[in-house]
Each structure stands twice: as C-alpha cells, then as structure tokens.
mmCIF file of C-alpha atoms in Angstrom:
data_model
loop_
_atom_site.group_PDB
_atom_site.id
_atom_site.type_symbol
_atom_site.label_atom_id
_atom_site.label_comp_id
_atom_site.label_asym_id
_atom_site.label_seq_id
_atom_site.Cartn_x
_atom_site.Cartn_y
_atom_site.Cartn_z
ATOM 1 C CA UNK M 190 6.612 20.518 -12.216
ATOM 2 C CA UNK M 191 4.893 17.122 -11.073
ATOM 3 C CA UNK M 192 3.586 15.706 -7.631
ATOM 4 C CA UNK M 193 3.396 11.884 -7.006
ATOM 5 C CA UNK M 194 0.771 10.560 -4.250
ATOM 6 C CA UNK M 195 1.402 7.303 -3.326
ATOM 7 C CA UNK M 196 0.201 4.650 -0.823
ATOM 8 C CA UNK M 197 1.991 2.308 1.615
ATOM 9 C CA UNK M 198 1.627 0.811 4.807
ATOM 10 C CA UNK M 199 3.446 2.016 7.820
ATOM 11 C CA UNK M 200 6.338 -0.050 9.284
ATOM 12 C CA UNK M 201 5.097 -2.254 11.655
ATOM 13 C CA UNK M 202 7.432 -5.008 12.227
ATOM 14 C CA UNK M 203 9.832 -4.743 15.257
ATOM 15 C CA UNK M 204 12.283 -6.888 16.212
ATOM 16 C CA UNK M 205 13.178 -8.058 20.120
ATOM 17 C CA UNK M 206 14.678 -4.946 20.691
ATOM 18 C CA UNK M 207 12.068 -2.457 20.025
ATOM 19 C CA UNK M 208 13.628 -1.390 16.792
ATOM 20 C CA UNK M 209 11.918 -1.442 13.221
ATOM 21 C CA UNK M 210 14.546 -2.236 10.606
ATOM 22 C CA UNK M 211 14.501 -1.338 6.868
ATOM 23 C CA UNK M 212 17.327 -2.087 4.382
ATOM 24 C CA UNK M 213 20.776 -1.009 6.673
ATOM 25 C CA UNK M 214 18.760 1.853 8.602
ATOM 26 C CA UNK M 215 17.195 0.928 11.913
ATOM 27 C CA UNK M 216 15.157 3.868 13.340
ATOM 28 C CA UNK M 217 14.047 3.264 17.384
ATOM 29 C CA UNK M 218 10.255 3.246 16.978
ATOM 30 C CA UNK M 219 8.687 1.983 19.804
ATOM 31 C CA UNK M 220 5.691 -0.599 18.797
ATOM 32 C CA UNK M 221 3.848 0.847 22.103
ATOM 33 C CA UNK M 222 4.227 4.250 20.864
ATOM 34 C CA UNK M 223 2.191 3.857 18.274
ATOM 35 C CA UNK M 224 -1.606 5.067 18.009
ATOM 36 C CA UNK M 225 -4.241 2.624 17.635
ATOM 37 C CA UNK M 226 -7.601 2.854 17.343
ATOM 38 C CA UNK M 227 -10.005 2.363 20.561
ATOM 39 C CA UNK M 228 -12.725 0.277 21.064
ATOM 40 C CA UNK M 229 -16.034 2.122 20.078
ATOM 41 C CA UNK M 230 -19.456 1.335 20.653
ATOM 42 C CA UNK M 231 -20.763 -0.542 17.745
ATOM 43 C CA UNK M 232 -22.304 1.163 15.221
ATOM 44 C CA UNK M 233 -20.527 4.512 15.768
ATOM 45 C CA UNK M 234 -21.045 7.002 12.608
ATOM 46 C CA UNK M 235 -18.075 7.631 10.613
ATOM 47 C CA UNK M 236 -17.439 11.195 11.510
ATOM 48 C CA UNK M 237 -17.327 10.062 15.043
ATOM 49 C CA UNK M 238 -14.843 7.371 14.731
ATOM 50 C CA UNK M 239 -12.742 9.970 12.797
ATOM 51 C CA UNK M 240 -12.928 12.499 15.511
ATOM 52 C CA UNK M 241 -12.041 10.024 17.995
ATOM 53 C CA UNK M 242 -9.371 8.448 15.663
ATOM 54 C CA UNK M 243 -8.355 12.425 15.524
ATOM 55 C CA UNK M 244 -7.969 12.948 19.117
ATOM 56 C CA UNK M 245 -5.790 9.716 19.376
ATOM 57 C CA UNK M 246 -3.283 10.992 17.042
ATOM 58 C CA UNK M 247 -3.189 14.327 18.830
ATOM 59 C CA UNK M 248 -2.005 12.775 21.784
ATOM 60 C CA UNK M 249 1.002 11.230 20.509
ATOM 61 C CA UNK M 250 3.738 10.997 22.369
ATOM 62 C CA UNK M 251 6.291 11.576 19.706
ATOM 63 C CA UNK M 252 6.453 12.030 16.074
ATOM 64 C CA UNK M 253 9.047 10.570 13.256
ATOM 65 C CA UNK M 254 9.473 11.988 9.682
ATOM 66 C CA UNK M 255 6.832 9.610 7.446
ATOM 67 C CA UNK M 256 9.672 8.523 5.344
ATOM 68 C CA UNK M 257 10.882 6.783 8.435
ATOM 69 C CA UNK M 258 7.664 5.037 9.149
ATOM 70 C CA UNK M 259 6.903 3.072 5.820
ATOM 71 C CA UNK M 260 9.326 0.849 4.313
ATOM 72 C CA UNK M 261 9.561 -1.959 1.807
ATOM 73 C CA UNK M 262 9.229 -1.952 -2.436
ATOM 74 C CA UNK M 263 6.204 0.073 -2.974
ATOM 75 C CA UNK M 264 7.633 3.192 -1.118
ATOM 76 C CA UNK M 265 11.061 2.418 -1.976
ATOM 77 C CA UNK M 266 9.857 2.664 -5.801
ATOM 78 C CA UNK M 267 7.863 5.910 -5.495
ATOM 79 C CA UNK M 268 10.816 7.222 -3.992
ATOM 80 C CA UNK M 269 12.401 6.890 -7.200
ATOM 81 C CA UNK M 270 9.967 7.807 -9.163
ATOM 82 C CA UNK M 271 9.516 11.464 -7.401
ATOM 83 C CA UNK M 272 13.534 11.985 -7.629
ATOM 84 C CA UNK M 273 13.069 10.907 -11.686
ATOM 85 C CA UNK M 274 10.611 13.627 -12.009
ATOM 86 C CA UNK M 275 11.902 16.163 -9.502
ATOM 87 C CA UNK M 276 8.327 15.694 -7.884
ATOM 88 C CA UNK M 277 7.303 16.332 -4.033
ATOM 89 C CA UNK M 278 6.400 12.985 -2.696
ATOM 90 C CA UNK M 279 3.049 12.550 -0.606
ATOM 91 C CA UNK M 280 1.708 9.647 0.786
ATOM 92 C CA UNK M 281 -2.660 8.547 1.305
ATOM 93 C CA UNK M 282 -2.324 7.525 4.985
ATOM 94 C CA UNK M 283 -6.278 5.502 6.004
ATOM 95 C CA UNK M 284 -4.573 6.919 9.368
ATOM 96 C CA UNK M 285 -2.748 10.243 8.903
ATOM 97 C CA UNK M 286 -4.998 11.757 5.551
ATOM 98 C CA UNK M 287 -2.332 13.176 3.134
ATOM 99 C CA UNK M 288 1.360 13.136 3.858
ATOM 100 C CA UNK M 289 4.276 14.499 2.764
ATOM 101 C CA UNK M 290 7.376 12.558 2.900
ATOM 102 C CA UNK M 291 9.357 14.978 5.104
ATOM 103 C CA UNK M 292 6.648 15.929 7.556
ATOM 104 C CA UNK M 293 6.589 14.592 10.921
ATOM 105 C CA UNK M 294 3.973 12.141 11.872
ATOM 106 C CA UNK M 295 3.140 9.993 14.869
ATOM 107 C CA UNK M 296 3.637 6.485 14.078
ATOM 108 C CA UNK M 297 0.199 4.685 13.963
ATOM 109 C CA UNK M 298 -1.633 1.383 13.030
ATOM 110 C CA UNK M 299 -4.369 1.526 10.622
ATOM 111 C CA UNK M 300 -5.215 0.279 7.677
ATOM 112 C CA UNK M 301 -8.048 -0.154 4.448
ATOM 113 C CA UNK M 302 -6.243 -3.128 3.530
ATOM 114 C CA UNK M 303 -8.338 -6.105 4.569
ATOM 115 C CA UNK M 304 -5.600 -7.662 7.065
ATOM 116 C CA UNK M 305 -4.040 -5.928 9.681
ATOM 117 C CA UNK M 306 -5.417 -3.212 12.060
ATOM 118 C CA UNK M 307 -8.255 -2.631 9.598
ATOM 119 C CA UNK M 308 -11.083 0.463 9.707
ATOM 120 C CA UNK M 309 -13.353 -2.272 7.608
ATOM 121 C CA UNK M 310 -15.186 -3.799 10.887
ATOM 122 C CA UNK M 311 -15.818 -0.043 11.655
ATOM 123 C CA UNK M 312 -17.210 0.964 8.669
ATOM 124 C CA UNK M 313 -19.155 -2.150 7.795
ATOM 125 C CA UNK M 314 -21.071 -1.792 10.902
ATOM 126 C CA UNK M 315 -22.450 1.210 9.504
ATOM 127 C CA UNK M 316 -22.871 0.338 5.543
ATOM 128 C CA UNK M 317 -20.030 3.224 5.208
ATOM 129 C CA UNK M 318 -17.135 3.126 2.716
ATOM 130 C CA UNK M 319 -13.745 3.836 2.547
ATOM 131 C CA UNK M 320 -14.652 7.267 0.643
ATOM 132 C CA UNK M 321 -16.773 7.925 3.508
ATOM 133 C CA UNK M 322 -13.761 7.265 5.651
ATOM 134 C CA UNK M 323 -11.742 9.272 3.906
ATOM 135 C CA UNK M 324 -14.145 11.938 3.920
ATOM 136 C CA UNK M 325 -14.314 11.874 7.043
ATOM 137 C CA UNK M 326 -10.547 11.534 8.273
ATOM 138 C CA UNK M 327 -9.521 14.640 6.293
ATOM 139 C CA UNK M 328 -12.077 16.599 7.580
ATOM 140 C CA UNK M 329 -11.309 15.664 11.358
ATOM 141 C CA UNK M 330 -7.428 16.397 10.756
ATOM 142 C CA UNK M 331 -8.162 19.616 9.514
ATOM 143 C CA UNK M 332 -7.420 19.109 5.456
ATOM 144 C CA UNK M 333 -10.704 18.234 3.786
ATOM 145 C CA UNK M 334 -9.982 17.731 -0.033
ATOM 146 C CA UNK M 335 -6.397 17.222 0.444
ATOM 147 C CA UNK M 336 -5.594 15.714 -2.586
ATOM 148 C CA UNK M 337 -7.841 17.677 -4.645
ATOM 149 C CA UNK M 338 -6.714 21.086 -2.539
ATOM 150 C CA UNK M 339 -2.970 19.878 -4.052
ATOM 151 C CA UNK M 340 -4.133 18.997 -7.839
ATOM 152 C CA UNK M 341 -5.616 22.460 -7.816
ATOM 153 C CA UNK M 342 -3.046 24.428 -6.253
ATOM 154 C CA UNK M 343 -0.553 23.386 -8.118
ATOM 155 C CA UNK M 344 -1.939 24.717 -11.569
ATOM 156 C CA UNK M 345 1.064 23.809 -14.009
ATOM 157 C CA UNK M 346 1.997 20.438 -11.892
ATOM 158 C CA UNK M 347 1.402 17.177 -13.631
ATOM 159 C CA UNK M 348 0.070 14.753 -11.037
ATOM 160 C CA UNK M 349 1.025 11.285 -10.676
ATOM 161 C CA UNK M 350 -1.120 8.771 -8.815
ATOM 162 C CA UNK M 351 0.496 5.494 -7.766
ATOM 163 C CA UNK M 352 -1.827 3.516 -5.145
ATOM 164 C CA UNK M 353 -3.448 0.083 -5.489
ATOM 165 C CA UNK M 354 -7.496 -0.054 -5.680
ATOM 166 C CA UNK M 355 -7.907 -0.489 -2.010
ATOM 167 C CA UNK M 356 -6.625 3.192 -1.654
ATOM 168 C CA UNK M 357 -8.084 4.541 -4.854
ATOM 169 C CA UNK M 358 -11.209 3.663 -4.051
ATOM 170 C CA UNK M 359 -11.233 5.855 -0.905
ATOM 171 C CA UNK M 360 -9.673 8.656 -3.228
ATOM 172 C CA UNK M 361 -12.292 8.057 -5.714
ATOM 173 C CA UNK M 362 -15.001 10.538 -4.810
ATOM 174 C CA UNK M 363 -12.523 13.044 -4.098
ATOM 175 C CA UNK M 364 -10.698 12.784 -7.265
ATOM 176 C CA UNK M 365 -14.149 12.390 -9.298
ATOM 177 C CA UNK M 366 -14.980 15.714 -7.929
ATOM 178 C CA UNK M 367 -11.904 17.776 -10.121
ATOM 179 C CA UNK M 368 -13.025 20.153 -12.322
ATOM 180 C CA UNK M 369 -12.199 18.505 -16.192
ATOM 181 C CA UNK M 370 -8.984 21.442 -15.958
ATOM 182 C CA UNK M 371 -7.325 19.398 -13.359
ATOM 183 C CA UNK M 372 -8.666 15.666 -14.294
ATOM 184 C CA UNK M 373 -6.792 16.185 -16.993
ATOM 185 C CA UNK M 374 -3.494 16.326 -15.291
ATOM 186 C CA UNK M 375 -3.840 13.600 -13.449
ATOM 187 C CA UNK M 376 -1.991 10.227 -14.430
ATOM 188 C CA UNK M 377 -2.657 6.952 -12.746
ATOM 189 C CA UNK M 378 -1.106 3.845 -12.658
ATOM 190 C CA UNK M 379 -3.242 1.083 -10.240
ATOM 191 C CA UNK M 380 -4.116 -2.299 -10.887
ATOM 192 C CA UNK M 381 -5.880 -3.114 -14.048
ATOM 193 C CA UNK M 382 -8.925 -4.499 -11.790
ATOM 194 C CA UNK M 383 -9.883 -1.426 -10.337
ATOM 195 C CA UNK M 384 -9.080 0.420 -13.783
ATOM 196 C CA UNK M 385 -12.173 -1.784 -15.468
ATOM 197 C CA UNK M 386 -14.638 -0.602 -12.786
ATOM 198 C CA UNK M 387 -13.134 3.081 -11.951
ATOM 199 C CA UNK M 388 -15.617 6.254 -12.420
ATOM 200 C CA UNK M 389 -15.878 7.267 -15.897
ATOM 201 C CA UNK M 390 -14.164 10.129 -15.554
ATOM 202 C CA UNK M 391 -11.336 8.850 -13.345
ATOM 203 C CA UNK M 392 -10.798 5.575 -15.838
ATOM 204 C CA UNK M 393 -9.457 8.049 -18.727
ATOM 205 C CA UNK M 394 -6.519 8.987 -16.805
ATOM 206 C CA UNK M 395 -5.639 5.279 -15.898
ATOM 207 C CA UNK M 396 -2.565 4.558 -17.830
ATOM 208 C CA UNK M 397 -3.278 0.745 -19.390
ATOM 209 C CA UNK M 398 -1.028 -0.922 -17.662
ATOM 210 C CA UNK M 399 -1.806 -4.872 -17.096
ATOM 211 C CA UNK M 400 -0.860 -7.839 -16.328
ATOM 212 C CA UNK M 401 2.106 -8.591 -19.290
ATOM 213 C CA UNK M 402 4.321 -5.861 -17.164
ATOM 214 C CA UNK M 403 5.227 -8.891 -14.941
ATOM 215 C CA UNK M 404 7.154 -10.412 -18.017
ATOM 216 C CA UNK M 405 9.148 -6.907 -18.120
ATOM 217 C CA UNK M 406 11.883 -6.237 -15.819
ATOM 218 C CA UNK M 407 9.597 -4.660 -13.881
ATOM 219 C CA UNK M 408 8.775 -7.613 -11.822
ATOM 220 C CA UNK M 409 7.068 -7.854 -8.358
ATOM 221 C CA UNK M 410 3.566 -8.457 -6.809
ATOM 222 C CA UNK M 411 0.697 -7.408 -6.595
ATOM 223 C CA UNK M 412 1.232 -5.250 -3.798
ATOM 224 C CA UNK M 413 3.583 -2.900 -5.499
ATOM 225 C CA UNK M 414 2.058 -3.197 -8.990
ATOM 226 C CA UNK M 415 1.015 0.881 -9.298
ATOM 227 C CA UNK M 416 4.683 2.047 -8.087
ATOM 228 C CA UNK M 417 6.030 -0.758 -10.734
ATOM 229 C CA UNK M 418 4.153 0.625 -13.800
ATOM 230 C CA UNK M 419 4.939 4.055 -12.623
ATOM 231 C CA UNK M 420 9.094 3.655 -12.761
ATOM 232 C CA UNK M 421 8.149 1.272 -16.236
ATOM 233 C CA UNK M 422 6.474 4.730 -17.425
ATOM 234 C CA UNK M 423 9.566 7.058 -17.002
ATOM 235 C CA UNK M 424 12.245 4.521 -17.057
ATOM 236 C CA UNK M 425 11.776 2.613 -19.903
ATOM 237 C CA UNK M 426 9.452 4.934 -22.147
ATOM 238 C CA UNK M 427 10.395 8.411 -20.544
ATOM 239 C CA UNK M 428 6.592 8.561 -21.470
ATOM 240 C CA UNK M 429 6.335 11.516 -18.592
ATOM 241 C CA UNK M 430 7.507 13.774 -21.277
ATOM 242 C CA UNK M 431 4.375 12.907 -23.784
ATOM 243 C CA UNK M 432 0.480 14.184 -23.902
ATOM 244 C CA UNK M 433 -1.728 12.008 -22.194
ATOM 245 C CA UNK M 434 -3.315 10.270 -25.374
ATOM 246 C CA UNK M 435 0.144 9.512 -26.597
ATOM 247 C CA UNK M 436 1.797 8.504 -23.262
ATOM 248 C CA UNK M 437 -1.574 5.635 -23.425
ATOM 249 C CA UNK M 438 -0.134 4.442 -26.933
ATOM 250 C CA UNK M 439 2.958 4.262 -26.080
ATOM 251 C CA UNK M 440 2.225 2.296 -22.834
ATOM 252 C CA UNK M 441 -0.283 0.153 -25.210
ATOM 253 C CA UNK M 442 2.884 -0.599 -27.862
ATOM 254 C CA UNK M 443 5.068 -1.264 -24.931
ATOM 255 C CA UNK M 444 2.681 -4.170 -23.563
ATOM 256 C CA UNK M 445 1.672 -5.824 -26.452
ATOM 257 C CA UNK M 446 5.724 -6.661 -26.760
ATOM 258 C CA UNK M 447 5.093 -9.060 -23.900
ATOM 259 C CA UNK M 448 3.281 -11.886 -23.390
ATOM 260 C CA UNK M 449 1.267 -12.432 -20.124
ATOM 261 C CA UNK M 450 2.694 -15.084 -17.886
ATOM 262 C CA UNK M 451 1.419 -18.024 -17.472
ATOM 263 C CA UNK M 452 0.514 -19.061 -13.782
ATOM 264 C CA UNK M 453 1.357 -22.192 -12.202
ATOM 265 C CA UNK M 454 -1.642 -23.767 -10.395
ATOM 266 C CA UNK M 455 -1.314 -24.165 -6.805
ATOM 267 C CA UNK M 456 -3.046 -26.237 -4.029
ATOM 268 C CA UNK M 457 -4.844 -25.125 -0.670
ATOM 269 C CA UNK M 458 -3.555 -26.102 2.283
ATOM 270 C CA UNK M 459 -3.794 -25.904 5.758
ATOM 271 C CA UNK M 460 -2.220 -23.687 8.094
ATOM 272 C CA UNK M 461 -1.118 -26.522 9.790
ATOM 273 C CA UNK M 462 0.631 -28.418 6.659
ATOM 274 C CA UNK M 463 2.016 -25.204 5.371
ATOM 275 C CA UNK M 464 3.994 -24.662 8.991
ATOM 276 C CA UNK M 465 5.054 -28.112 8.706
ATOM 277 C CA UNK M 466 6.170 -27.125 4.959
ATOM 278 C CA UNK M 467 7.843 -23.901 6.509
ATOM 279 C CA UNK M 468 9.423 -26.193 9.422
ATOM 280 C CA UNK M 469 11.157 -28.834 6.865
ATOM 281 C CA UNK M 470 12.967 -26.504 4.709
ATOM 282 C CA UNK M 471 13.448 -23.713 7.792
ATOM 283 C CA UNK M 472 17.037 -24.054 8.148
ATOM 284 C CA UNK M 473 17.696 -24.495 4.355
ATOM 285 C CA UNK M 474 16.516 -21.155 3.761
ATOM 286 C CA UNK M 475 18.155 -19.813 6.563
ATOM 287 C CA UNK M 476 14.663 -18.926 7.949
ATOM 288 C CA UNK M 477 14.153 -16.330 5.570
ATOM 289 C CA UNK M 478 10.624 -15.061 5.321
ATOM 290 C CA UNK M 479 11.221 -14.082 1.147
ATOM 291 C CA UNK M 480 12.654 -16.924 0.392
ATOM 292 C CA UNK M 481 10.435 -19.091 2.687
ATOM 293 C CA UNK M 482 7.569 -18.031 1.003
ATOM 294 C CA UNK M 483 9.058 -18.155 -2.996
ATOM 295 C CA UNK M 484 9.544 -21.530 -1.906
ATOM 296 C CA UNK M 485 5.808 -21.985 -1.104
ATOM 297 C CA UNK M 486 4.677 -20.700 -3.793
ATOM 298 C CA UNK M 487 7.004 -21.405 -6.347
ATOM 299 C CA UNK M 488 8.540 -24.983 -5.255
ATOM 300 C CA UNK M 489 6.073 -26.507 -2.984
ATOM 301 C CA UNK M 490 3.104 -25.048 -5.303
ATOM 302 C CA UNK M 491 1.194 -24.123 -2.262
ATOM 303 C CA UNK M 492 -1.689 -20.901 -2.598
ATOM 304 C CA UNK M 493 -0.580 -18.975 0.431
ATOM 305 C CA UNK M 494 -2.036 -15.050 0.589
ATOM 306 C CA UNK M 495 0.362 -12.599 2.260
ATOM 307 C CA UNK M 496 -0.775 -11.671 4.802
ATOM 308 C CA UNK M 497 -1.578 -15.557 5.640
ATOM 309 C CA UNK M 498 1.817 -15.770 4.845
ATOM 310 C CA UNK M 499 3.250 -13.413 7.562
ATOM 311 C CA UNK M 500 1.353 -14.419 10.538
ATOM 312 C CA UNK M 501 2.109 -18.231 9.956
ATOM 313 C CA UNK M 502 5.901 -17.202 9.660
ATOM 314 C CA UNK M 503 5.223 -15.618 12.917
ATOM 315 C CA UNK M 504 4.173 -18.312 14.854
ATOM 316 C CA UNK M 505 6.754 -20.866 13.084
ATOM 317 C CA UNK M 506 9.571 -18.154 13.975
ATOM 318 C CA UNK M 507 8.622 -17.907 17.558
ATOM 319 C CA UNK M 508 8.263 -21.758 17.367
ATOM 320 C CA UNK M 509 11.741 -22.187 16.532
ATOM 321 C CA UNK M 510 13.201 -19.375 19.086
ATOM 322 C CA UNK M 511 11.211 -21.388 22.025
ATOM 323 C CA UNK M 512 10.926 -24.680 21.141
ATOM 324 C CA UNK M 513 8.610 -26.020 24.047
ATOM 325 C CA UNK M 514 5.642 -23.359 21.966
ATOM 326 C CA UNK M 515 3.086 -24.043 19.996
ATOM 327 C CA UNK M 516 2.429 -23.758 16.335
ATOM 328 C CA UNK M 517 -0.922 -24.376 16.300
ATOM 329 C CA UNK M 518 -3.796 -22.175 14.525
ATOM 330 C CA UNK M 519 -4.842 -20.887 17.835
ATOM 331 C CA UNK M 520 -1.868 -20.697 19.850
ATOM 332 C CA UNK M 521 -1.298 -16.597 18.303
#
C-alpha cells in the first residue's frame, strides 16, 4: 500500500472565453469564481488570516474535483507516479490544506510560491512562516495534522513525498513531529537545496537525488524536479520495491552514471529588450509561450525567471491582439 502527497499550483490561466484549458480537456472555470484572499488590516496574526481565508472558501459558489483545477508537468507526473504504485493521490494546497485528487474543491488563488497571489506579504508582516501558515490553515479547515493524521493512519502504507522546498518547508514541522515508526516510511524526493538544510530527522528520508538527473531522460525544470526524481525512482530503478538504505544506493549508483550539465551563461536584460526579443521572433514561433521562452533562454542566452517570463508574454500577447497597446513595464 503507498500514498503520494504532492504539490502544484492551481490552474489559473483562462483564455477569452472564460475557459481554463489543459492538454485536449477544457473544463468551464470561471476566473471570477475563484476565492481570493481579502484585504486585511496589516499585521493581522496568522490564525486570523486563516480563519478569514476559511470563511472565504466556505462561501464558494461552486466546487470542481481538484484534479480539474491543477494542470501542467508536475501534476501530470505525480499522476503517474500514484497509478505506478497503486497509491491514493493527495495534493498540499497553501489554499485548500490537504487534498485528495477526487474531492471537490472550490477553485482558489493562493500561493507560497514567491510570484503570484502569494500569503508571503501576509506572513512577513508578522515574522510568521509558512509552517505557521500551514499550521494555521489546517487547523481553520478543520484537519490539523493532515499529513501526519494520513502517515499514521495508514500503518502498513509507504509514503511518498513529491513537493519542491517552498512546500516542504511549510510541511516541515508537521512532518518533523512523526514518531521515528512513521518517519521511517516516509520517502522524499525535493530539490537537493532544501535536502542540504532539511531537519535532521526529515533529511534521512530525502532520496539523493541532484542535479545529474537533468542529463537522464528525466528532463525538465526546476519546477517539476521532485515529481521527476519520483517517476526516475520507480521507472527506471523500480527502487519502490527496496528498503530505504538500499533504495539511497541504488539512487546514488544511478547518478554517479551521469555527469552534471554544464550551464550556458546568460545575460540580464530588461523587460523592455526581452519584449522586443519576444516581438522579433513572435511569429516564427507561432507565438508560442514554450517555445518563446526555450528560445530566450537557450538561443538568445537571455536569464529570464518564470514567472518574469509569463507576465512579459502577457503583455507582448495582448500587444499583438490590440496593436494600438502598450508593452511597456507599467502598462499591466
């Protein structure tokens, strides 16, 4: 038996017709139906934000299964991880606590990530973390200890955790807490970054996974690293089958097959020059966001985070649909 807790974002691009599209599905998921957070009076503690955060979700106009609100690679992969190990699926939502795949959940933007609709302002203004947050969250929804509640419960399950730092370090103190029976069970696969400064006790179930997976097949970014190493675990070791100490030696043999890649050097730039960039080669790559921004950052050499990314493709896209607008930094 196995469980698999993941992390991803929720779906929040829409195109001109109200619909958010993933892969050949389109599900009709209104971007003003989804909960945001209000403005608070600075300096609001953390349990209050959650409570308020709470009663936001609780008046939600509708509700979708969670599979249908995130999308892209990361959730795509852990998808296939949990049907390779016959595991239930469960996502760490900064908005919705612990999910499972097939529940139904208000759609919602919120985020730990640094970008985006991000709880960081909140918490800063307070010196809280995102453990606090977490704390906090789970205790407003109802589900304190969710994670834990579901490593414990499930005595005989082996449990997989595939997140990137940003969402392991809200888990952290929860996870820390397990009694050594269940810490033991545990396997996780995050970045190697957050694996070199993880609590003690949390770091020995970090599989070593580093930066020499990216010259496996297993290719991707950074984003999507965790849910990578994960599928590179049971699909090309079948290493879910071994003892923790030997699943780590295999994973360290596997590595040192591969060399780490060697990184091109890119230049800053301006937003301004890298729209102009974007604008040159726009109809060449058929205005393409994923090919627009390989181009970037493989062709054109240009650093360009993201998220940076994103909103500059934005504004170029809307540009290009109305071509009296603006492109410039401020224009939105």
């Amino acid at each position: 038996m196995a469980v698999l807790a993941t992390a991803s974002r929720p779906w929040s691009k829409f195109n001109r017709h109200g619909w958010s599209k993933f892969g050949r599905r389109q599900h009709k998921l209104q971007r003003d139906c989804a909960v945001t957070l209000p403005l608070l009076r600075k300096g609001a503690p953390v349990s209050s934000i959650a409570k308020t955060w709470a009663a936001e979700l609780a008046k939600a106009q509708s509700v979708h299964r969670a599979s249908q609100l995130y999308a892209g690679r990361t959730f795509r992969d852990a998808q296939r991880a949990s049907q390779l190990l016959g595991a239930m699926l469960y996502v760490a939502s900064a908005g919705l606590g612990l999910v499972g795949e097939d529940q139904y959940v208000p759609a919602y933007d919120l985020t730990v990530a640094t970008s985006g609709a991000t709880i960081h302002p909140q918490l800063d203004a307070v010196s809280a973390s995102t453990a606090d947050w977490w704390a906090a969250l789970t205790s407003a929804l109802g589900q304190p200890n969710s994670l834990a509640t579901l490593a414990t419960v499930n005595r005989l399950a082996i449990v997989y955790v595939a997140m990137p730092g940003t969402y392991l370090s809200m888990l952290a103190d929860e996870l820390a807490s397990l009694p050594d029976d269940v810490l033991t069970r545990l396997r996780i696969f995050t970045s190697p970054s957050w694996a070199a400064t993880a609590p003690a006790r949390l770091a020995k179930q970090v599989l070593p996974y580093d930066d020499r997976l990216e010259t496996t097949r297993f290719t991707g970014t950074r984003n999507d690293f965790a849910q990578r190493a994960l599928l590179h675990f049971l699909e090309e070791l079948n290493a879910h089958r071994l003892p923790m100490h030997e699943a780590k030696l295999a994973v360290h043999a596997s590595m040192s097959k591969h060399a780490r890649r060697s990184l091109p050097t890119r230049a800053k730039s301006t937003d301004e020059d890298i729209i102009e960039l974007m604008r040159r080669e726009w109809s060449a790559y058929g205005g393409a966001s994923s090919r627009l921004l390989r181009f970037l950052r493989d062709e054109a050499l240009v650093q360009c985070e993201q998220a940076r990314f994103q909103g500059l493709w934005r504004r170029l896209h809307n540009a290009m649909k109305n071509p009296g607008g603006s492109t410039s930094v401020g224009s939105g």
